[in-house]
PDB file of C-alpha atoms in Angstrom:
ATOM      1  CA  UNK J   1      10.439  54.131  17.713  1.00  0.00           C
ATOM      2  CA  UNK J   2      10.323  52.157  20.559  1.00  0.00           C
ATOM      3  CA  UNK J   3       7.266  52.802  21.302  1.00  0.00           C
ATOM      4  CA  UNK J   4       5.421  52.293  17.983  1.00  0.00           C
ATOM      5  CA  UNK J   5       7.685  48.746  17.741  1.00  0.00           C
ATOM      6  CA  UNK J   6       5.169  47.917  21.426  1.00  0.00           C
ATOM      7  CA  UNK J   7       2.320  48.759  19.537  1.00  0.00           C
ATOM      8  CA  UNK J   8       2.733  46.962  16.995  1.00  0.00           C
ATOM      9  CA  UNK J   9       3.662  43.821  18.093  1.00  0.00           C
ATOM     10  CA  UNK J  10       1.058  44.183  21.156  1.00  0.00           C
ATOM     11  CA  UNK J  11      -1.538  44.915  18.340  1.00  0.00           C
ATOM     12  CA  UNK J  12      -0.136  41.551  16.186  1.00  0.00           C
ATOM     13  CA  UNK J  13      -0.529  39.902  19.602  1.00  0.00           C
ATOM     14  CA  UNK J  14      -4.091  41.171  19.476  1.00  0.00           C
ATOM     15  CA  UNK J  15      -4.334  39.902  15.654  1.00  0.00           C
ATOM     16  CA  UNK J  16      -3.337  36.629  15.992  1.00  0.00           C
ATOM     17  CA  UNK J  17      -5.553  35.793  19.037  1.00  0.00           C
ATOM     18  CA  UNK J  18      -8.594  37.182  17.645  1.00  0.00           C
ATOM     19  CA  UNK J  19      -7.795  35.149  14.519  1.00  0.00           C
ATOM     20  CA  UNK J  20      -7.198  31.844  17.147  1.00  0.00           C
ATOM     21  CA  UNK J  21     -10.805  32.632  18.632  1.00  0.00           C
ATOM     22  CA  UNK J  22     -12.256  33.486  14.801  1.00  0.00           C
ATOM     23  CA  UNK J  23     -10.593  30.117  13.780  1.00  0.00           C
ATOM     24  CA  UNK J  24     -11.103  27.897  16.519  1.00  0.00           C
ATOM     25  CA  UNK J  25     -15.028  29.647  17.617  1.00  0.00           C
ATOM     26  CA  UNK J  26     -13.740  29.384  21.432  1.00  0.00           C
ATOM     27  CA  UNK J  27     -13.264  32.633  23.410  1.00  0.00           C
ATOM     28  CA  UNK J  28     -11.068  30.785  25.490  1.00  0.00           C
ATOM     29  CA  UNK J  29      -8.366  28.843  23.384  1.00  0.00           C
ATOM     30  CA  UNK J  30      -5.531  28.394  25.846  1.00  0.00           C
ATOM     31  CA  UNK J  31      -4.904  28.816  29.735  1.00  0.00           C
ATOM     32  CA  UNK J  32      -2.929  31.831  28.851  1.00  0.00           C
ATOM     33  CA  UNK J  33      -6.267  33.335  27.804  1.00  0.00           C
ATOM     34  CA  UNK J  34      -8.309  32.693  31.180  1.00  0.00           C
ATOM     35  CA  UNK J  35      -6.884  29.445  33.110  1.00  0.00           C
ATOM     36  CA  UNK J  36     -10.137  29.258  35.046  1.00  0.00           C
ATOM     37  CA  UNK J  37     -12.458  28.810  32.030  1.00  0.00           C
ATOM     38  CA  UNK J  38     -10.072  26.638  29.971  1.00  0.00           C
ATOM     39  CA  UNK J  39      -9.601  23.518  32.447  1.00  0.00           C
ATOM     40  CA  UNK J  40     -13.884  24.450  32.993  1.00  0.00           C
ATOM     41  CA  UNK J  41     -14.696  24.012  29.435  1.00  0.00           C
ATOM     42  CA  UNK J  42     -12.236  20.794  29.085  1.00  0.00           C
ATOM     43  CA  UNK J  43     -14.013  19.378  31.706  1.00  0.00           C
ATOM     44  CA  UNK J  44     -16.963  20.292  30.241  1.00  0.00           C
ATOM     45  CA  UNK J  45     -15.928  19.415  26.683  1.00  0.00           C
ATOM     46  CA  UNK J  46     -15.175  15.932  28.283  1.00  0.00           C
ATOM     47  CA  UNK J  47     -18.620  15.720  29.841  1.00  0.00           C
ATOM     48  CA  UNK J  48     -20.384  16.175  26.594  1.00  0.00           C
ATOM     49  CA  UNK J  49     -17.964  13.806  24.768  1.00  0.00           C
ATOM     50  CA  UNK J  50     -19.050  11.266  27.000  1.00  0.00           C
ATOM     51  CA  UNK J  51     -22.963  11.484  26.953  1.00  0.00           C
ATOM     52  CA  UNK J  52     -22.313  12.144  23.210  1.00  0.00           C
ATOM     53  CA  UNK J  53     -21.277   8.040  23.426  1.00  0.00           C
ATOM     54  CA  UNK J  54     -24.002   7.165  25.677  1.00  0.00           C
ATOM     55  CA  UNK J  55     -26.891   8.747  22.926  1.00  0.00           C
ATOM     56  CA  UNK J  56     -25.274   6.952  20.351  1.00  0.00           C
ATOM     57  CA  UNK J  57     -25.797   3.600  22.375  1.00  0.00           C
ATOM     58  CA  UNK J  58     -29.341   4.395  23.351  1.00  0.00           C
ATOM     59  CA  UNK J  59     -29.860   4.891  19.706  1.00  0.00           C
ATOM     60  CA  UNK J  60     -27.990   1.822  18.266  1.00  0.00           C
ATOM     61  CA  UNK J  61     -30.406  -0.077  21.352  1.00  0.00           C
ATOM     62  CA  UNK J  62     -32.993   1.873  19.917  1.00  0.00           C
ATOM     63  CA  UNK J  63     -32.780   0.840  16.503  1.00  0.00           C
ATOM     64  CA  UNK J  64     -32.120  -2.867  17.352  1.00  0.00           C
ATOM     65  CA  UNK J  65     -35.006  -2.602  19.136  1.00  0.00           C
ATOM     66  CA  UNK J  66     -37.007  -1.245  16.046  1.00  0.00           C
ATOM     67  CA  UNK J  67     -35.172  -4.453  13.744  1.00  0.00           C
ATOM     68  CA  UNK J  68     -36.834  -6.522  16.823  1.00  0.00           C
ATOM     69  CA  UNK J  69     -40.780  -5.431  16.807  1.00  0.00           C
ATOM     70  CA  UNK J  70     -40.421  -5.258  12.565  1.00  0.00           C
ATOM     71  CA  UNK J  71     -39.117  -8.521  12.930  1.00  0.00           C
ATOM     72  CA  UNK J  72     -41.832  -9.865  15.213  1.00  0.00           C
ATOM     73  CA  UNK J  73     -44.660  -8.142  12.633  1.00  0.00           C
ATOM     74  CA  UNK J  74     -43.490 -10.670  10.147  1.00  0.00           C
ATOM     75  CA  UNK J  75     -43.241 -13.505  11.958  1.00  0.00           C
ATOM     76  CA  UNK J  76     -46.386 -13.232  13.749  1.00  0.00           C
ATOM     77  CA  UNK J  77     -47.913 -12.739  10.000  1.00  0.00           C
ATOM     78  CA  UNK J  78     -46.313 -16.327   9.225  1.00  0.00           C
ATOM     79  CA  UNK J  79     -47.543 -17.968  12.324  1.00  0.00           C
ATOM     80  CA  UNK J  80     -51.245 -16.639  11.613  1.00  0.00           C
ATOM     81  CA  UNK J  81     -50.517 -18.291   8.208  1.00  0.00           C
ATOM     82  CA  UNK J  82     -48.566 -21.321   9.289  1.00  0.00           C
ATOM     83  CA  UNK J  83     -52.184 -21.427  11.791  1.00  0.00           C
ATOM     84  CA  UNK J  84     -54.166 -21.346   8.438  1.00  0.00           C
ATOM     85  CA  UNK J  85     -52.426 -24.551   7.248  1.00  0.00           C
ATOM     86  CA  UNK J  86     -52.827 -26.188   9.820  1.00  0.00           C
ATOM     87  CA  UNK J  87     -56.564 -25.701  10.169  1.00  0.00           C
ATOM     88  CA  UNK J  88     -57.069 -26.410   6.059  1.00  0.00           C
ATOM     89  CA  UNK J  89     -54.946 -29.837   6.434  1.00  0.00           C
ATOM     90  CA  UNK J  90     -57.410 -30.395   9.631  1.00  0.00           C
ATOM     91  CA  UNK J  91     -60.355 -30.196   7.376  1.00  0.00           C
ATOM     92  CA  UNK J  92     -59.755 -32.814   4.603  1.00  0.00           C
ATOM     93  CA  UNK J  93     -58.857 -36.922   5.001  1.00  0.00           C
ATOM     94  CA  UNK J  94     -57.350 -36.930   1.603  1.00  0.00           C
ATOM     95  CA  UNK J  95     -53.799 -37.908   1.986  1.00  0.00           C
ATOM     96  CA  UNK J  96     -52.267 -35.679  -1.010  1.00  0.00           C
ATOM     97  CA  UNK J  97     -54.086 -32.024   0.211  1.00  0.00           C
ATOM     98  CA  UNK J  98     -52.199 -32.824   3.553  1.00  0.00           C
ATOM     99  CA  UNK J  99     -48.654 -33.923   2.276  1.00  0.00           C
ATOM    100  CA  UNK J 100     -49.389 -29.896   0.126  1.00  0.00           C
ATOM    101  CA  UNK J 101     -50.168 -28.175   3.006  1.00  0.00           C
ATOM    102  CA  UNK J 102     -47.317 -30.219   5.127  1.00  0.00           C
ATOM    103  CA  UNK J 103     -45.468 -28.659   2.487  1.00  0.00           C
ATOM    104  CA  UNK J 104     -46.154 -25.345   2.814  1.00  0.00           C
ATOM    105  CA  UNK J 105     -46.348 -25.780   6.709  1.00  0.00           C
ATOM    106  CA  UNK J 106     -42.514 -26.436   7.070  1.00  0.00           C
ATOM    107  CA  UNK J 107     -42.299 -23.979   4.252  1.00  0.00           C
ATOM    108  CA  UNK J 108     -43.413 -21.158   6.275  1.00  0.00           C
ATOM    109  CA  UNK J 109     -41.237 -22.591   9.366  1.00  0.00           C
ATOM    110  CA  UNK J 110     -38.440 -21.702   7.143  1.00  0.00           C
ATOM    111  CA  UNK J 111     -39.318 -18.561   6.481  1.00  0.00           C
ATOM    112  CA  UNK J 112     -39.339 -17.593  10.151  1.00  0.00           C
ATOM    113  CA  UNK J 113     -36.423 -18.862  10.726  1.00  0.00           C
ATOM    114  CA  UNK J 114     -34.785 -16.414   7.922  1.00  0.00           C
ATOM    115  CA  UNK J 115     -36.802 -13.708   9.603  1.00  0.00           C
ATOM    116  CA  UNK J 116     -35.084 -14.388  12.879  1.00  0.00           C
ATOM    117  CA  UNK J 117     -31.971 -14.774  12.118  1.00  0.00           C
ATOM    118  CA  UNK J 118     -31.700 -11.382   9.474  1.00  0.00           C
ATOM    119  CA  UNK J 119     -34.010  -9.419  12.587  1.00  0.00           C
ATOM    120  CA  UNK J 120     -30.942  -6.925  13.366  1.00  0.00           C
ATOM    121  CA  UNK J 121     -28.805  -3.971  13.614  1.00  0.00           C
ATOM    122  CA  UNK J 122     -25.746  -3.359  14.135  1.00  0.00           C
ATOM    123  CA  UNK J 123     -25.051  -7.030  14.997  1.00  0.00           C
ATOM    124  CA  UNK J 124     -27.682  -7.105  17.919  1.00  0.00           C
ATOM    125  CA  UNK J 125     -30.103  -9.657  17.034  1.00  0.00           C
ATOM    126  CA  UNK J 126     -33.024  -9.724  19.777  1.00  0.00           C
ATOM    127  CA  UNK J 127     -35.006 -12.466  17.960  1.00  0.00           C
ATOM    128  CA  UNK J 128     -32.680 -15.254  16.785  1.00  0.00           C
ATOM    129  CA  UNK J 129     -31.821 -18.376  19.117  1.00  0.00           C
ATOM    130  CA  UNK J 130     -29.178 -18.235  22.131  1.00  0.00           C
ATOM    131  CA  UNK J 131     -29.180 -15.684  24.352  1.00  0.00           C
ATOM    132  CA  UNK J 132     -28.047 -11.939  22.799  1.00  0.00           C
ATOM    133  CA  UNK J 133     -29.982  -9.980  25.768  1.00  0.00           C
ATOM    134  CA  UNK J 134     -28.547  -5.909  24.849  1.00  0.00           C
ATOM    135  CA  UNK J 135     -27.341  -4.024  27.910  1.00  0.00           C
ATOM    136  CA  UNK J 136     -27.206  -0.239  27.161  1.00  0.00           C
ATOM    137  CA  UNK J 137     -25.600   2.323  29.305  1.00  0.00           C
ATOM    138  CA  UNK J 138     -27.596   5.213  30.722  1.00  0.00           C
ATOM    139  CA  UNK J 139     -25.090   7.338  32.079  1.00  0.00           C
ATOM    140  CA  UNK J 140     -21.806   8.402  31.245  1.00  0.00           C
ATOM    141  CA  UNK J 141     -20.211   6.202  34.501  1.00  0.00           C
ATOM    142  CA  UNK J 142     -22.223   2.911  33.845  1.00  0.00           C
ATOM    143  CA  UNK J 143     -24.099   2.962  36.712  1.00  0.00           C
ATOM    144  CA  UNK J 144     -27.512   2.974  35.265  1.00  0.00           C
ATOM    145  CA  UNK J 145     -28.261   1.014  32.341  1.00  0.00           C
ATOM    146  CA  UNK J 146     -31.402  -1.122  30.585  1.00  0.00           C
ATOM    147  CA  UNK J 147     -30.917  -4.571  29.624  1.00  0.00           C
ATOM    148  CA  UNK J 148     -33.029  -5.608  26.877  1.00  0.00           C
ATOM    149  CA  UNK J 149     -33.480  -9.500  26.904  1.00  0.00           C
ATOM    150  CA  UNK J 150     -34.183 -11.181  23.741  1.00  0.00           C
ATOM    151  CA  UNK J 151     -36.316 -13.995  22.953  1.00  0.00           C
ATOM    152  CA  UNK J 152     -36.187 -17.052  20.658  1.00  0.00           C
ATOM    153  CA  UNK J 153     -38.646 -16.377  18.066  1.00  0.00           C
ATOM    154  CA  UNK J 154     -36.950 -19.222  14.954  1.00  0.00           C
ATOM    155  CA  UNK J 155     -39.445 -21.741  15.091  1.00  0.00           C
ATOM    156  CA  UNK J 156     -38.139 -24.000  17.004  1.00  0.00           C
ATOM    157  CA  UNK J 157     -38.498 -21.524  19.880  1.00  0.00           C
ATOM    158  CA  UNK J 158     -41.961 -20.982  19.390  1.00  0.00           C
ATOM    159  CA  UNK J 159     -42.595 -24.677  19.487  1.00  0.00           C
ATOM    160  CA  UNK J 160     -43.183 -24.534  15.731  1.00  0.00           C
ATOM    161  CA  UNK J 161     -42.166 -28.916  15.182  1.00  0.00           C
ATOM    162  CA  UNK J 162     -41.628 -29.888  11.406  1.00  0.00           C
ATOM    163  CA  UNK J 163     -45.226 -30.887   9.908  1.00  0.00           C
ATOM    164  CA  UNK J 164     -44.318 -34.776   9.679  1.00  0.00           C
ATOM    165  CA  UNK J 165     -46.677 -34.271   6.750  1.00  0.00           C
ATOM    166  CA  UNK J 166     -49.294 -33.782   8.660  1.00  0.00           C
ATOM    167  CA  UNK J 167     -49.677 -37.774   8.303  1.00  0.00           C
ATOM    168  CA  UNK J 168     -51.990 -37.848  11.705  1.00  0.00           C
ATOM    169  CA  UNK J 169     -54.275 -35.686  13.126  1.00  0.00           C
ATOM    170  CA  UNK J 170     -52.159 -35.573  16.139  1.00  0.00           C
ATOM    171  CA  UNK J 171     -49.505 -33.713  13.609  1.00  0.00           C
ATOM    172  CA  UNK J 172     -51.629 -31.178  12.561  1.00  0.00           C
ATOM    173  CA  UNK J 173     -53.018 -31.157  16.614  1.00  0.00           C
ATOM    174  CA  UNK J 174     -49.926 -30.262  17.487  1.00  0.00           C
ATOM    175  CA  UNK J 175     -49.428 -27.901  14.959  1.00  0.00           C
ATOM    176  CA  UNK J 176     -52.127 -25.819  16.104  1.00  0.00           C
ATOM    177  CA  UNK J 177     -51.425 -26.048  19.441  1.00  0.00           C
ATOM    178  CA  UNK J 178     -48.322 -24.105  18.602  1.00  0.00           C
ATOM    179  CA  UNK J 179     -49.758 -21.288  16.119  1.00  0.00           C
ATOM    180  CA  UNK J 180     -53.000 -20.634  18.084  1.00  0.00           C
TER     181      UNK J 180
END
């Protein structure tokens, strides 16, 4: 009886750490199983945990990247037309065309701003003002990494002045200087 009683419980023993390797999908659950390979695969396990982290940052740096160059597609649309303004209020005298286009000038200002401030992800913003330069890690330890600098791109930092109402020709002059 003995005997049988051994078996049985060796081949419960058997059971339950199939059923921990079945459950689990490690071979190697515990150090009772095979020390060696357990502390290897924590190690391991802790290895891929952390380059895990650094992907995600390369792909959050990524994507605020992306938010960045769709960003600069629109504004670069509005500067071609804030451009356009300029040069049609540069081509007539009469007072009231130039107060419209003026108008529509500091209209389109506006707009870039918007664009430049709303230009992000996940709270990196590479266009708006002040400096929010990204640093992303390349390596689990931190000792390589990319800095991506941003760059004003409102209006104001791409020398886009308010029209004045493009009251002078100096105004629009200046406008164009800016947009060209």
């Amino acid at each position: 009886i003995s005997a049988n009683l051994l078996n049985l419980k060796s081949v419960s023993g058997l059971a339950d750490r199939t059923d921990d390797r079945l459950s689990s999908g490690f071979k190697v659950n515990s150090p009772d199983d095979n020390a060696l390979a357990f502390f290897a695969a924590q190690a391991l396990s802790g290895r891929a945990a952390e380059l895990t982290q650094v992907k995600d940052n390369v792909d959050q740096a990524v994507s605020a990247v992306q938010a960045a160059g769709d960003g600069l597609d629109a504004i670069s649309g509005l500067v071609d037309q804030a451009n356009s303004l300029a040069n049609s209020a540069r081509s007539t005298n009469d007072p009231g065309q130039r107060a419209a286009f003026a108008a529509q000038f500091d209209e389109v200002r506006g707009q870039i701003d918007s664009i430049a401030a709303d230009a992000s992800f996940g709270g990196s913003n590479l266009l708006g003002s002040g400096s929010n330069d990204q640093t992303v890690a390349l390596n689990e330890d931190g000792t390589s990494s990319l800095t991506i600098q941003s760059t004003d791109s409102t209006s104001a930092g791409l020398g886009l002045a308010a029209s004045n109402g493009f009251a002078s020709d100096a105004d629009i002059d200046a406008a164009l200087a800016n947009t060209s």
